[in-house]
PDB file of C-alpha atoms in Angstrom:
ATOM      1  CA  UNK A   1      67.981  53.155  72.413  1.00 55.00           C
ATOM      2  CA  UNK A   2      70.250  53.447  69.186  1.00 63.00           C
ATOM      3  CA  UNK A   3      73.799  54.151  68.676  1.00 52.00           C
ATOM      4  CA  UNK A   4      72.777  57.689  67.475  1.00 47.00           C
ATOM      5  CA  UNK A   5      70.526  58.515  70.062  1.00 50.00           C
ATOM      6  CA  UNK A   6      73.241  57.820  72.809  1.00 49.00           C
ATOM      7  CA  UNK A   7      75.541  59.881  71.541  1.00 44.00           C
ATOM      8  CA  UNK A   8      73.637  63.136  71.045  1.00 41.00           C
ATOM      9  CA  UNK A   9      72.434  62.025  75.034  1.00 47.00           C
ATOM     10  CA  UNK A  10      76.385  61.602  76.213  1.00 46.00           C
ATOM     11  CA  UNK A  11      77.259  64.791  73.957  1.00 45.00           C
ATOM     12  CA  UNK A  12      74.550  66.740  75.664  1.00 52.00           C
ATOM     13  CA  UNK A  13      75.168  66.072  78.626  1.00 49.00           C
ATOM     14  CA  UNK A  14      78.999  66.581  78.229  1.00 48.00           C
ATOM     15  CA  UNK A  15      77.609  69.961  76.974  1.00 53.00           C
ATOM     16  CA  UNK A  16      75.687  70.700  80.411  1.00 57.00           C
ATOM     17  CA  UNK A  17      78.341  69.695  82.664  1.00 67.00           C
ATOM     18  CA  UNK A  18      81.042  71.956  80.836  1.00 71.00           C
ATOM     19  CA  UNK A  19      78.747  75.121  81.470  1.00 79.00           C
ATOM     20  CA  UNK A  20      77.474  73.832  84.389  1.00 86.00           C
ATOM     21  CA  UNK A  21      81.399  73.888  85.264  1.00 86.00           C
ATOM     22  CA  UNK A  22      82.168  77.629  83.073  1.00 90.00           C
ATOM     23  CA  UNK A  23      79.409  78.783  85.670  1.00 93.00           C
ATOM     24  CA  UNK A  24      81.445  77.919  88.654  1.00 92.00           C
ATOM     25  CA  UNK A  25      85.010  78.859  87.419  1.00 96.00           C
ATOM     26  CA  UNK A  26      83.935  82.520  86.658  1.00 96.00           C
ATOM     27  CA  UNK A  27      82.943  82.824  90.171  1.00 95.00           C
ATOM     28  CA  UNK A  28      86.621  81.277  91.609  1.00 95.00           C
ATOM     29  CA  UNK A  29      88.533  84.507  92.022  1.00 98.00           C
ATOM     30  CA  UNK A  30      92.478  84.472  91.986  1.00 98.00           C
ATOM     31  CA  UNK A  31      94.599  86.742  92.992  1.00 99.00           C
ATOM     32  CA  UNK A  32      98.364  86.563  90.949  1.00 99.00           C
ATOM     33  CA  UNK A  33     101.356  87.602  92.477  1.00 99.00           C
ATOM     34  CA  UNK A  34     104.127  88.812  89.904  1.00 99.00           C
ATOM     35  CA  UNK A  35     107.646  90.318  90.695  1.00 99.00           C
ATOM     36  CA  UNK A  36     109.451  92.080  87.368  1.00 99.00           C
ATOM     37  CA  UNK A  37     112.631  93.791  87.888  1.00 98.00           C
ATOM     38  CA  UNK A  38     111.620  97.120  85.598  1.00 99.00           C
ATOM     39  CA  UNK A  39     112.470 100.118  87.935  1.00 98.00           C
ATOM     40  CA  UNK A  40     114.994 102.451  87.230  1.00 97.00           C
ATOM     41  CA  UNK A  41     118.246 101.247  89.349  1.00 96.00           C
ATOM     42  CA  UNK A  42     118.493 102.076  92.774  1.00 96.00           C
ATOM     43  CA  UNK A  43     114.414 102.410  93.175  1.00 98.00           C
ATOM     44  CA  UNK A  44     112.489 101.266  96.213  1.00 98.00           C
ATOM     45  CA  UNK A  45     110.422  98.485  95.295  1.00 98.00           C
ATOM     46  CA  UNK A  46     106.652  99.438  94.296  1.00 99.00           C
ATOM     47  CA  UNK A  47     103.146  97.183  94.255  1.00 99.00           C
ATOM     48  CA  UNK A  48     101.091  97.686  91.057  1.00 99.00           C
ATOM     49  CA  UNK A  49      97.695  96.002  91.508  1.00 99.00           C
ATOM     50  CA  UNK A  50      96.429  96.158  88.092  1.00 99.00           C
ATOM     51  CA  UNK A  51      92.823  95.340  88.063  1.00 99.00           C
ATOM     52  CA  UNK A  52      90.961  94.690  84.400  1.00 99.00           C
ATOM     53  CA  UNK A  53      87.649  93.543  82.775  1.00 99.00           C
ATOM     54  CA  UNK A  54      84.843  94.208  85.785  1.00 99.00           C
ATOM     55  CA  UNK A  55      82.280  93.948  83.869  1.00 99.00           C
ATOM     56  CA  UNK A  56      79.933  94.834  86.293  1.00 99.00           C
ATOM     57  CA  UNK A  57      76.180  95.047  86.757  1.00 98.00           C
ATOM     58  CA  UNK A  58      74.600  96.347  90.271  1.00 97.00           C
ATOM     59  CA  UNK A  59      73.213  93.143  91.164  1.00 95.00           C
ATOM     60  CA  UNK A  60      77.048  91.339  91.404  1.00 98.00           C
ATOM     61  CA  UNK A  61      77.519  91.528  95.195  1.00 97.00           C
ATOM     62  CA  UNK A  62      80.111  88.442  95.338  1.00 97.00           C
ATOM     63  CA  UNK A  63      82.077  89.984  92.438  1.00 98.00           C
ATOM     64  CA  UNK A  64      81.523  93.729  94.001  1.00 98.00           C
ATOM     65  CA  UNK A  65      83.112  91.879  97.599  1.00 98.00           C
ATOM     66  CA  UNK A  66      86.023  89.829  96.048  1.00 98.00           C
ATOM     67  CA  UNK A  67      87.295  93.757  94.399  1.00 99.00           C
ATOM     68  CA  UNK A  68      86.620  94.954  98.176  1.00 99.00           C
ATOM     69  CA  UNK A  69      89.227  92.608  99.233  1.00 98.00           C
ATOM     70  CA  UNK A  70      91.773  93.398  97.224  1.00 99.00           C
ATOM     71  CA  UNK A  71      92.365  96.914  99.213  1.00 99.00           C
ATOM     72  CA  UNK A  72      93.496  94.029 102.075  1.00 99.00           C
ATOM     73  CA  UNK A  73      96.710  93.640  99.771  1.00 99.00           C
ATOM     74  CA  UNK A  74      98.101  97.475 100.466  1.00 99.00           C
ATOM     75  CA  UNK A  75      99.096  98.340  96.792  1.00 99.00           C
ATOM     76  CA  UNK A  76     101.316 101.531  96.082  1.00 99.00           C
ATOM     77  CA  UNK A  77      99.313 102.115  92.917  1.00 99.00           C
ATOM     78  CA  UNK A  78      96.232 100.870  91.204  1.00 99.00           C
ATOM     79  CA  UNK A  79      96.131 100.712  87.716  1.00 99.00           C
ATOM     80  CA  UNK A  80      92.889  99.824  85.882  1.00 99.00           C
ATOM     81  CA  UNK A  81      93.028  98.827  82.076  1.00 99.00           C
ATOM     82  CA  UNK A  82      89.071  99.039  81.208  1.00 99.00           C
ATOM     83  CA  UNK A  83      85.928  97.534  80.918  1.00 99.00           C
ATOM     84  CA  UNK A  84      84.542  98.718  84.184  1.00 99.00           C
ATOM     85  CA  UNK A  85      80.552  98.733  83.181  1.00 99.00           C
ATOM     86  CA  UNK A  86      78.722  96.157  81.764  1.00 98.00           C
ATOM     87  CA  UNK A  87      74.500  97.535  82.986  1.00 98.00           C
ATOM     88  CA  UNK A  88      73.294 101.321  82.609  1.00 98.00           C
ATOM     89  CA  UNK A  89      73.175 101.588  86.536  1.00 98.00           C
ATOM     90  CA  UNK A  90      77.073  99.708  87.574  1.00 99.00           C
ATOM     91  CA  UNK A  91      78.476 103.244  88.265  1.00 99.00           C
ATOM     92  CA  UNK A  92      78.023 103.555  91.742  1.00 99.00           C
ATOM     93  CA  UNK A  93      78.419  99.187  91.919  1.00 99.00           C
ATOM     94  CA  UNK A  94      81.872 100.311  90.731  1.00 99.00           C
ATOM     95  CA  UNK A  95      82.300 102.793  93.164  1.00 99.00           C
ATOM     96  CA  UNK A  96      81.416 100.403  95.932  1.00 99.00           C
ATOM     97  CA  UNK A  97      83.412  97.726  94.714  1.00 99.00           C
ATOM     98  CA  UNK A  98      86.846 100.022  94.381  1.00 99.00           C
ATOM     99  CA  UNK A  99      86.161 102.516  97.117  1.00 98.00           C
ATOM    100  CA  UNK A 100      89.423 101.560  99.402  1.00 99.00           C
ATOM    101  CA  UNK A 101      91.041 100.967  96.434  1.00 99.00           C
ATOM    102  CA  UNK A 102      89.949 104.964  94.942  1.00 99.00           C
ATOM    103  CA  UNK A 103      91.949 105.734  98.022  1.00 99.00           C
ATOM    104  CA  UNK A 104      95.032 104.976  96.604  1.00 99.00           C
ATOM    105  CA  UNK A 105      97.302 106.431  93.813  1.00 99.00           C
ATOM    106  CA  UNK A 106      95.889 105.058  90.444  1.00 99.00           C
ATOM    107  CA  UNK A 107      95.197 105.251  86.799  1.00 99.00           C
ATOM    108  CA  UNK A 108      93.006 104.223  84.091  1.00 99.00           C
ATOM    109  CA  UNK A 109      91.710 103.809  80.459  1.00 99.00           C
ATOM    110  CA  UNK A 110      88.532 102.399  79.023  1.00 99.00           C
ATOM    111  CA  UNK A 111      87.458 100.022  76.895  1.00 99.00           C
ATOM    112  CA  UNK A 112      84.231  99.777  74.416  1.00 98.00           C
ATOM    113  CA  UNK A 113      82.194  98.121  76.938  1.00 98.00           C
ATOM    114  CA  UNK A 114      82.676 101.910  79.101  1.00 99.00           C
ATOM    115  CA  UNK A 115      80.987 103.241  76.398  1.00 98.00           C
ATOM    116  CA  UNK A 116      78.551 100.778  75.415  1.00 98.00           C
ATOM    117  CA  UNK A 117      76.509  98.352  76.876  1.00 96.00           C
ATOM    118  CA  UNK A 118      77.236  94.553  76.363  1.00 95.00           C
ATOM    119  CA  UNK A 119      75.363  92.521  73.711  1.00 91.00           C
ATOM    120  CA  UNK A 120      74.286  88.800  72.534  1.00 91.00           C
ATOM    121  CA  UNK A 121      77.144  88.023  70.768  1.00 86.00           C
ATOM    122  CA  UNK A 122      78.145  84.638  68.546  1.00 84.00           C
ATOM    123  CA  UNK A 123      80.871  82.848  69.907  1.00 85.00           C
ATOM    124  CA  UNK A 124      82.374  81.958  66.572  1.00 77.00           C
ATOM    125  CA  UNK A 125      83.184  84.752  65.688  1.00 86.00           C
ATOM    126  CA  UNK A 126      85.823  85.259  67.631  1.00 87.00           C
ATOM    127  CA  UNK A 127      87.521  83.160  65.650  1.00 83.00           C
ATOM    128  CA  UNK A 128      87.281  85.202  62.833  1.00 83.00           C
ATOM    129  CA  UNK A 129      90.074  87.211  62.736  1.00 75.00           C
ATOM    130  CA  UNK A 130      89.481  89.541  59.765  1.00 77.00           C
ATOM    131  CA  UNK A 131      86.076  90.736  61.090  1.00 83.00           C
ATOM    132  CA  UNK A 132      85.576  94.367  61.016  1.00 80.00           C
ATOM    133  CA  UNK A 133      85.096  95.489  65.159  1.00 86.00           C
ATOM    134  CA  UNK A 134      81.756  97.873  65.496  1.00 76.00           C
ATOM    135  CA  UNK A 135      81.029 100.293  68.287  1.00 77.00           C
ATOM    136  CA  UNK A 136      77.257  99.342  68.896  1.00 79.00           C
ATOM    137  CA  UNK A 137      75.197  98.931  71.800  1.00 87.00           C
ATOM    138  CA  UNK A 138      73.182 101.262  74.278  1.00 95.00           C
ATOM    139  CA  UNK A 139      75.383 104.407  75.648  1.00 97.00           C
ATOM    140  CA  UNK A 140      76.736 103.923  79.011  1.00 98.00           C
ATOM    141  CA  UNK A 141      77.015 106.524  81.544  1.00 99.00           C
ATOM    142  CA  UNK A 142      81.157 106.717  80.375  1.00 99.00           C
ATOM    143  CA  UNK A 143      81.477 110.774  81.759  1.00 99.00           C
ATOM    144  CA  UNK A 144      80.073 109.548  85.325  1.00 99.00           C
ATOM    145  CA  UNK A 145      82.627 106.809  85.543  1.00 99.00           C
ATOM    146  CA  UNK A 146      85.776 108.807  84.546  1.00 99.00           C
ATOM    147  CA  UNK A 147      84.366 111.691  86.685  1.00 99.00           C
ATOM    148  CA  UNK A 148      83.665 109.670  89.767  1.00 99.00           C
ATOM    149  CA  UNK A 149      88.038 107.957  89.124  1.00 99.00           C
ATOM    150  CA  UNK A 150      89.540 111.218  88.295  1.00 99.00           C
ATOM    151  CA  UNK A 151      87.532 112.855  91.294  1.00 99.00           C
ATOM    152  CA  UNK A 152      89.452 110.266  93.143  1.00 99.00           C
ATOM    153  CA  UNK A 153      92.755 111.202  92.306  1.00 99.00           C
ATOM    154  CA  UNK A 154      93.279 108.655  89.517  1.00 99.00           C
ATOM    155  CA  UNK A 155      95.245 109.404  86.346  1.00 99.00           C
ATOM    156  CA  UNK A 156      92.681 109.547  83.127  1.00 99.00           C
ATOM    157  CA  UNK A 157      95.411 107.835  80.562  1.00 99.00           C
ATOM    158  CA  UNK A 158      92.743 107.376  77.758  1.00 99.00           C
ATOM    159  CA  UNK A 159      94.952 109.500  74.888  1.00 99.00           C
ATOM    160  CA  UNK A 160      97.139 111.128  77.806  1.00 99.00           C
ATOM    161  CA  UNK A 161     100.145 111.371  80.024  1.00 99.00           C
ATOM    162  CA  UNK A 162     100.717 112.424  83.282  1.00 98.00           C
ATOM    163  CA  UNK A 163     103.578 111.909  86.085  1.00 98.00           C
ATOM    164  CA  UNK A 164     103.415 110.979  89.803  1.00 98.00           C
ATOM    165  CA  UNK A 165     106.253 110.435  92.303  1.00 98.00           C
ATOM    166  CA  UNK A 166     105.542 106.635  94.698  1.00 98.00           C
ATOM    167  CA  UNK A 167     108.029 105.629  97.334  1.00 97.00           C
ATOM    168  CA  UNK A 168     110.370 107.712  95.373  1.00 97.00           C
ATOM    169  CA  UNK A 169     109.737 106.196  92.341  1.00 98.00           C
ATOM    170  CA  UNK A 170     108.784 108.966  89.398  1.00 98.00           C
ATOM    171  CA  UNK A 171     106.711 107.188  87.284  1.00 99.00           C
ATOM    172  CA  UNK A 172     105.524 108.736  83.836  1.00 99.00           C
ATOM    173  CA  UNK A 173     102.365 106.870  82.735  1.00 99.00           C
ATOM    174  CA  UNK A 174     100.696 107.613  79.357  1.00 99.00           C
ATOM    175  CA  UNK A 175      97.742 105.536  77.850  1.00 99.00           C
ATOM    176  CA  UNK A 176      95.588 105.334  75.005  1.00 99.00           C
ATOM    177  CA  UNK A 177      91.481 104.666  74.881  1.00 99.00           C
ATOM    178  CA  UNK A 178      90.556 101.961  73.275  1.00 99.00           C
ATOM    179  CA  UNK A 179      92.285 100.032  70.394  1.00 98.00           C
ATOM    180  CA  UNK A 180      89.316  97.798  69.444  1.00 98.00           C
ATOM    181  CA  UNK A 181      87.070  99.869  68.685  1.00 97.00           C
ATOM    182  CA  UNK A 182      89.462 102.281  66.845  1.00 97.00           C
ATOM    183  CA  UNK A 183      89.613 105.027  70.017  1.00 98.00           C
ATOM    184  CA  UNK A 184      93.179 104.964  70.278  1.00 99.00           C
ATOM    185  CA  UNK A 185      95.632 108.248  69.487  1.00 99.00           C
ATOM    186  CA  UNK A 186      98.976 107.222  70.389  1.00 99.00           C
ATOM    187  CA  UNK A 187     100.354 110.041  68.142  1.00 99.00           C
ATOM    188  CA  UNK A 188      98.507 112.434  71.011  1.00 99.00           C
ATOM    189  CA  UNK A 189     101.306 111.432  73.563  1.00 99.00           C
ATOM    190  CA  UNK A 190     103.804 109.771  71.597  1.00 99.00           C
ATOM    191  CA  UNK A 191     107.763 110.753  72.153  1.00 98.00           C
ATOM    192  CA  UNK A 192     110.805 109.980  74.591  1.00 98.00           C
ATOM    193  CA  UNK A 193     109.521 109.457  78.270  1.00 98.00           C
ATOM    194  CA  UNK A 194     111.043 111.696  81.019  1.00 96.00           C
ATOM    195  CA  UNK A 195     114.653 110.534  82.020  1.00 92.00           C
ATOM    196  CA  UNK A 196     114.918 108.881  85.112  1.00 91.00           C
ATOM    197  CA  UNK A 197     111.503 107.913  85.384  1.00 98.00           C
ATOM    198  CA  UNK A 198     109.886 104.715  85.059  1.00 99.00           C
ATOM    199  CA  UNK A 199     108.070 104.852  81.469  1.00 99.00           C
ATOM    200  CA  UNK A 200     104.375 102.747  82.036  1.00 99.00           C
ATOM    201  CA  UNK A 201     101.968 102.213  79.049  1.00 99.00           C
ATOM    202  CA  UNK A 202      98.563 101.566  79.545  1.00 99.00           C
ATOM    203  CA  UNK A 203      95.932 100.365  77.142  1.00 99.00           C
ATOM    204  CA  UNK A 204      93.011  98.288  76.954  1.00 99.00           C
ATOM    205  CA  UNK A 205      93.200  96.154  73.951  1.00 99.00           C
ATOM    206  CA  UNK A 206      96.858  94.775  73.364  1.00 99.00           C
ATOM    207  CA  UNK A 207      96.670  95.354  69.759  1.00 99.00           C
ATOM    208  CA  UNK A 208      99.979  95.183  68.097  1.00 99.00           C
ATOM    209  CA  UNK A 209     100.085  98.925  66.665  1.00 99.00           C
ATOM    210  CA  UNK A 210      99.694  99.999  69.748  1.00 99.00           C
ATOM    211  CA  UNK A 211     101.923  98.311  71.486  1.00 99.00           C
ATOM    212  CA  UNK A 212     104.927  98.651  68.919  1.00 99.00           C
ATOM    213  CA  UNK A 213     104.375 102.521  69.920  1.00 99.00           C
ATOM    214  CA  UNK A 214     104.963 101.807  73.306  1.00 99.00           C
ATOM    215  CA  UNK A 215     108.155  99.519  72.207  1.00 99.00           C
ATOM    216  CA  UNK A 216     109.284 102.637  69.990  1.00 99.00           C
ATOM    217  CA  UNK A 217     109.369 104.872  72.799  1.00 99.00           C
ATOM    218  CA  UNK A 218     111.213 102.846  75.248  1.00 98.00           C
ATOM    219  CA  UNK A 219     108.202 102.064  77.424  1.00 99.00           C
ATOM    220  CA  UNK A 220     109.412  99.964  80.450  1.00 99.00           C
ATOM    221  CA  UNK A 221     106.576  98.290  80.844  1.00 99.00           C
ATOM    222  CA  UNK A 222     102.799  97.774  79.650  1.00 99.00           C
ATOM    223  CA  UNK A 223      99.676  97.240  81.000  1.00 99.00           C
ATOM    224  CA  UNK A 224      96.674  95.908  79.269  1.00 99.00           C
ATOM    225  CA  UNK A 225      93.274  93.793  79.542  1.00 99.00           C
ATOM    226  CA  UNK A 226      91.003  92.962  77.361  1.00 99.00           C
ATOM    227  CA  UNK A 227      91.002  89.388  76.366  1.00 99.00           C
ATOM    228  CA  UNK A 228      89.707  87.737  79.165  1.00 99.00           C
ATOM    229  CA  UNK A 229      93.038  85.481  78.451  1.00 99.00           C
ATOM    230  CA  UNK A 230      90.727  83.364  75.992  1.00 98.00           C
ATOM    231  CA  UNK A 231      88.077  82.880  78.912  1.00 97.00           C
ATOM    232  CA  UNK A 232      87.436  79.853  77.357  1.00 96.00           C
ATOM    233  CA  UNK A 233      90.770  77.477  77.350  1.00 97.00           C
ATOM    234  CA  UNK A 234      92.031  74.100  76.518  1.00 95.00           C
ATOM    235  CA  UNK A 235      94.018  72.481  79.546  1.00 93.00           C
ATOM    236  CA  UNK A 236      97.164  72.282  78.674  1.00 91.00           C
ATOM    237  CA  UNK A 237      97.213  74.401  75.684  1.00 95.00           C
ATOM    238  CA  UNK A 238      95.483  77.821  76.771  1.00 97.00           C
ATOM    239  CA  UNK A 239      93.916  80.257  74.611  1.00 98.00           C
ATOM    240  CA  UNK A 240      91.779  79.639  71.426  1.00 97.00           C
ATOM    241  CA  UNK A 241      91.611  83.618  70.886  1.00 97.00           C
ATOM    242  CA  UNK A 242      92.342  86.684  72.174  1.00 98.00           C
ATOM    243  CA  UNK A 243      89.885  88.804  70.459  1.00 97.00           C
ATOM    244  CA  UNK A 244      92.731  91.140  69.254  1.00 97.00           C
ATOM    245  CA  UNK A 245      95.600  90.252  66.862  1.00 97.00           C
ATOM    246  CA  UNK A 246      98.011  89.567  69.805  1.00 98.00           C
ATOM    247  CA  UNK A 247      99.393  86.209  69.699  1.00 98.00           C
ATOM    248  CA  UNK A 248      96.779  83.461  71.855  1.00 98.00           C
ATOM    249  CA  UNK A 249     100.318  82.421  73.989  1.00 98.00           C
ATOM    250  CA  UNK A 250     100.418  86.052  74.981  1.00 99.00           C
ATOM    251  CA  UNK A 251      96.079  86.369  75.824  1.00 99.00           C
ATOM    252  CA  UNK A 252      97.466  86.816  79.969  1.00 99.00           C
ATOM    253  CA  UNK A 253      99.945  86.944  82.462  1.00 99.00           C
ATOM    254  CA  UNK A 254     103.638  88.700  81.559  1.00 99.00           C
ATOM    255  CA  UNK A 255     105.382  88.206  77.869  1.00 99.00           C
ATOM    256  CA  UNK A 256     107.649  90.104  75.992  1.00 99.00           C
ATOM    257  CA  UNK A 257     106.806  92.388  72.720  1.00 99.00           C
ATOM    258  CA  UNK A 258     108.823  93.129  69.978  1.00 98.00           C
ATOM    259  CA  UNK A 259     112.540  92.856  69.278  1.00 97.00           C
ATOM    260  CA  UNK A 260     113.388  95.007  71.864  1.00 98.00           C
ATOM    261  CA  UNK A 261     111.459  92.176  73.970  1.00 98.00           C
ATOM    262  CA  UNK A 262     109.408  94.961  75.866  1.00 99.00           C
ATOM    263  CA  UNK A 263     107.967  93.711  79.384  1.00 99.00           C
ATOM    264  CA  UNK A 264     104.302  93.197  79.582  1.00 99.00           C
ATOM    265  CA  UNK A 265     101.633  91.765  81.610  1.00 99.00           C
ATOM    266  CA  UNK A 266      97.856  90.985  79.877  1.00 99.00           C
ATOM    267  CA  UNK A 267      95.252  90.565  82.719  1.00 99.00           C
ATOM    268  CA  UNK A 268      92.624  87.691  82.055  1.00 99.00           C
ATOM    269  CA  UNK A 269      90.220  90.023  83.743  1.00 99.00           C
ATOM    270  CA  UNK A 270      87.883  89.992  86.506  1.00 99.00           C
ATOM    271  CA  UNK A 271      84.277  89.372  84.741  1.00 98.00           C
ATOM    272  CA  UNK A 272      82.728  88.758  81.648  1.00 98.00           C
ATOM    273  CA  UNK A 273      79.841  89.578  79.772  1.00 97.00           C
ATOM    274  CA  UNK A 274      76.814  89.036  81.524  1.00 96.00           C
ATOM    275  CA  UNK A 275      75.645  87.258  77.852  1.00 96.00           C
ATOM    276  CA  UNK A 276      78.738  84.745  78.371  1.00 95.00           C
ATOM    277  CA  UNK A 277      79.312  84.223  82.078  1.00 96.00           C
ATOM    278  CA  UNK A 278      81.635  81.041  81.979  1.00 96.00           C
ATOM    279  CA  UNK A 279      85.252  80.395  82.196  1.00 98.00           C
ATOM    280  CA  UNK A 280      86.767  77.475  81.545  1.00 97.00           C
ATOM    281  CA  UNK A 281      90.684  77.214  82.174  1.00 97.00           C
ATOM    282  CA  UNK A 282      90.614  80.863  82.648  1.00 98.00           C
ATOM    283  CA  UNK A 283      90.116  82.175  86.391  1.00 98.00           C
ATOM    284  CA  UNK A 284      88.921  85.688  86.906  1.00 99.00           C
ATOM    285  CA  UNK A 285      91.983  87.352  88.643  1.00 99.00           C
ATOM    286  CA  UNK A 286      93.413  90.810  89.331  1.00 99.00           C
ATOM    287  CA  UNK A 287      97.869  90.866  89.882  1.00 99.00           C
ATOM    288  CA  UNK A 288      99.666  91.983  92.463  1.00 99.00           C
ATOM    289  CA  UNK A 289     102.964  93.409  90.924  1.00 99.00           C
ATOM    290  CA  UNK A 290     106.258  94.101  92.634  1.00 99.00           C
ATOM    291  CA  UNK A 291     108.376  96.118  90.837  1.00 99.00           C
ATOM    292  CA  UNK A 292     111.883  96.006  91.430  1.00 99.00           C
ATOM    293  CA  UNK A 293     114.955  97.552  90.690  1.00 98.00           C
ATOM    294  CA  UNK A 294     116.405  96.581  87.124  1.00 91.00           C
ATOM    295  CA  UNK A 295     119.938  96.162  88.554  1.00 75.00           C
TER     296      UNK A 295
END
């Protein structure tokens, strides 16, 4: 066997044992604990579980039991940043999956894949980052999921505000719907957040606009999803994209925005699209946040 012929074998097969490998990571479920010192001074301490990226389809019972599990952690407040659905039927898999966690004080926005249904995408062109984003795909049943969160209690932050008192704590949340697929309004709920309240953005895609709206109004902290944090990494140098025009050292975990160095914490996500089910260097996760006083 020639030179030529051994290489494409050893390059294939370095091929199949890096998916082989993506396979198993996106199934190796982390849980992050975080502590950021954000309250208002003098507040009680409050857990944020913020849970992003699902992407689920019914038939996903080890995913659907690993979100089950998370209710074991006794969060104050759940906040979801999108991407719930990826199959026409994951509705009531969502339900299942977050039902403790529906019990508790929450909030939420969407991303496009609420709306539409995932599709065979080329990998490359996430690199490409001039490419014009297009809503496309089969309609997803987006009215039963925000009816079956906001039924629950949950705070619908897609282009809105709303308030709610935990441990003490007031917090004001407002959100936007989706950046990346041009859903966003921030003008809707823009302005000063209520004094003495702790002043939480929410958004799916961390797309600099939107964020520098948040920085403008003094938010105290952000929440967002969306880019998987690169799902597919290089050890020991992270991200190759982000899928957004945030930074690839900021694709997950907490950074700072802006000059007024706003806090905020990207979630790598739980899933992935069932066309692209690997991870590499990139475990699915949800955080636990404490939030502390900002003495």
């Amino acid at each position: 066997m020639g030179f030529l012929a051994n290489s494409l074998l050893s390059f294939g097969a370095a091929g199949l044992g890096t998916t082989a490998y993506g396979l198993v990571e996106a199934q190796a479920f982390t849980t992050r604990h975080l502590e950021l010192k954000v309250l208002p001074p003098g507040s009680s301490d409050l857990r944020v579980l913020h849970l992003s990226d699902l992407h689920l389809t019914p038939a996903q019972t080890r995913k659907i039991n690993c979100i089950k599990s998370l209710a074991k952690l006794e969060p104050d407040f759940v906040v979801g940043t999108g991407d719930f659905l990826a199959h026409q039927l994951a509705v009531p898999a969502v339900v299942e999956a977050m039902d403790e966690l529906m019990n508790i004080p929450g909030a939420f926005v969407l991303g496009s894949n609420d709306y539409f249904a995932p599709q065979v995408k080329n990998p490359f062109m996430y690199f490409d980052k001039n490419r014009k984003v297009q809503a496309a795909g089969d309609p997803l049943p987006t009215s039963d999921l925000v009816e079956q969160l906001t039924d629950a209690g949950w705070l619908d932050l897609n282009n809105k505000q709303g308030s709610i008192s935990i441990n003490g704590v007031k917090i004001h949340a407002r959100g936007t719907d989706d950046p990346h697929i041009r859903k966003d309004d921030y003008a809707s709920v823009a302005g000063a957040f209520d004094n003495n309240s702790f002043a939480l953005g929410v958004t799916h895609a961390p797309y600099k606009r939107v964020l520098q709206s948040f920085a403008t109004d003094s938010a105290d902290l952000v929440l967002a999803g969306h880019t998987h944090g690169g799902q597919v990494c290089l050890p020991f140098y992270g991200a190759l994209v982000t899928n957004c025009d945030l930074p690839q050292n900021q694709a997950k975990g907490y950074s700072e925005f802006g000059e007024s160095k706003m806090p905020m914490h990207v979630s790598a996500g739980v899933g992935t699209s069932p066309y692209a089910p690997i991870r590499i260097a990139c475990r699915p996760e949800a955080t636990l946040l404490t939030l502390t006083a900002n003495r």
